[in-house]
Tab-separated table of C-alpha atoms in Angstrom:
chain	number	residue	atom	x	y	z
Q	161	UNK	CA	6.893	108.895	56.691
Q	162	UNK	CA	5.011	107.292	59.485
Q	163	UNK	CA	7.299	108.518	62.387
Q	164	UNK	CA	7.576	111.664	61.258
Q	165	UNK	CA	3.821	111.723	61.513
Q	166	UNK	CA	3.012	110.086	64.432
Q	167	UNK	CA	5.823	109.259	66.612
Q	168	UNK	CA	6.544	112.292	69.404
Q	169	UNK	CA	9.896	112.376	72.192
Q	170	UNK	CA	8.779	110.074	75.069
Q	171	UNK	CA	6.864	107.262	72.977
Q	172	UNK	CA	7.322	104.312	73.170
Q	173	UNK	CA	6.236	101.919	69.537
Q	174	UNK	CA	5.537	98.020	70.386
Q	175	UNK	CA	6.424	96.092	67.382
Q	176	UNK	CA	7.183	91.885	67.293
Q	177	UNK	CA	10.739	92.598	66.080
Q	178	UNK	CA	12.877	95.326	64.784
Q	179	UNK	CA	13.841	95.770	61.745
Q	180	UNK	CA	16.880	97.816	61.869
Q	181	UNK	CA	16.196	101.229	59.528
Q	182	UNK	CA	11.981	101.298	60.924
Q	183	UNK	CA	13.899	101.358	64.307
Q	184	UNK	CA	16.475	104.379	64.148
Q	185	UNK	CA	13.671	106.475	62.139
Q	186	UNK	CA	11.259	105.750	65.594
Q	187	UNK	CA	14.361	106.460	67.387
Q	188	UNK	CA	14.694	110.007	65.647
Q	189	UNK	CA	12.188	111.590	66.390
Q	190	UNK	CA	12.158	110.479	70.339
Q	191	UNK	CA	10.127	107.020	70.393
Q	192	UNK	CA	11.480	103.777	71.972
Q	193	UNK	CA	10.569	101.037	70.121
Q	194	UNK	CA	9.394	97.902	72.441
Q	195	UNK	CA	10.005	94.559	71.172
Q	196	UNK	CA	7.183	92.310	72.580
Q	197	UNK	CA	6.683	89.321	70.843
Q	198	UNK	CA	5.900	85.896	72.126
Q	199	UNK	CA	8.865	83.685	73.942
Q	200	UNK	CA	8.343	81.058	71.398
Q	201	UNK	CA	10.280	83.557	68.918
Q	202	UNK	CA	13.401	82.182	69.683
Q	203	UNK	CA	13.239	78.679	70.813
Q	204	UNK	CA	14.429	77.236	68.079
Q	205	UNK	CA	13.333	74.268	68.491
Q	206	UNK	CA	9.621	75.214	68.828
Q	207	UNK	CA	7.668	74.221	64.989
Q	208	UNK	CA	4.918	76.887	66.400
Q	209	UNK	CA	3.567	78.062	63.134
Q	210	UNK	CA	3.715	82.189	64.252
Q	211	UNK	CA	6.683	83.499	65.843
Q	212	UNK	CA	6.214	86.525	65.077
Q	213	UNK	CA	3.288	87.747	66.873
Q	214	UNK	CA	3.325	89.483	69.742
Q	215	UNK	CA	2.503	88.417	73.349
Q	216	UNK	CA	-0.331	90.321	74.521
Q	217	UNK	CA	0.073	89.620	78.253
Q	218	UNK	CA	3.804	91.980	77.146
Q	219	UNK	CA	1.493	94.468	75.906
Q	220	UNK	CA	-1.062	95.371	78.149
Q	221	UNK	CA	1.670	95.303	80.894
Q	222	UNK	CA	3.672	98.342	78.195
Q	223	UNK	CA	0.314	100.235	77.842
Q	224	UNK	CA	0.099	100.282	81.913
Q	225	UNK	CA	3.800	100.795	82.422
Q	226	UNK	CA	3.933	104.436	80.465
Q	227	UNK	CA	0.321	104.951	79.575
Q	228	UNK	CA	-1.795	104.589	75.978
Q	229	UNK	CA	-0.772	108.235	75.834
Q	230	UNK	CA	2.057	107.070	75.000
Q	231	UNK	CA	1.966	104.535	72.692
Q	232	UNK	CA	0.663	106.119	69.435
Q	233	UNK	CA	0.372	102.789	67.745
Q	234	UNK	CA	1.479	99.035	67.469
Q	235	UNK	CA	4.338	98.334	64.177
Q	236	UNK	CA	4.060	94.265	63.336
Q	237	UNK	CA	7.055	93.328	61.315
Q	238	UNK	CA	6.048	90.695	58.561
Q	239	UNK	CA	7.922	88.733	58.370
Q	240	UNK	CA	10.427	89.576	61.684
Q	241	UNK	CA	13.597	89.109	59.390
Q	242	UNK	CA	15.336	89.130	63.257
Q	243	UNK	CA	12.696	86.246	63.924
Q	244	UNK	CA	14.691	83.888	60.660
Q	245	UNK	CA	11.508	85.139	58.206
Q	246	UNK	CA	8.792	84.296	61.122
Q	247	UNK	CA	5.109	85.291	60.529
Q	248	UNK	CA	2.828	86.344	61.971
Q	249	UNK	CA	-1.570	85.853	62.616
Q	250	UNK	CA	-4.070	87.101	64.340
Q	251	UNK	CA	-6.542	85.218	64.841
Q	252	UNK	CA	-8.223	81.680	65.669
Q	253	UNK	CA	-6.806	78.862	63.753
Q	254	UNK	CA	-10.065	76.705	62.672
Q	255	UNK	CA	-10.008	73.802	64.174
Q	256	UNK	CA	-9.620	70.867	61.503
């Protein structure tokens, strides 16, 4: 339903990591999924707790490249199955 309502030909949908059927629905509507997860997401040695986060620099670069009018929304997959079920966090961690 989200794809049919919001995605049009030529749109780019930034995601931390795609979920296969969600990605397919966006593509059927003419959109293109852009995975912009953080580099730690693919580092199996890293103990970073939120590997599902998006990379803000990659996000800003995408908007610069395609224009904000071609980005209808940001899709966050929680938890990102293809990243091993890693959670995301949008905020500041409190220091102990």
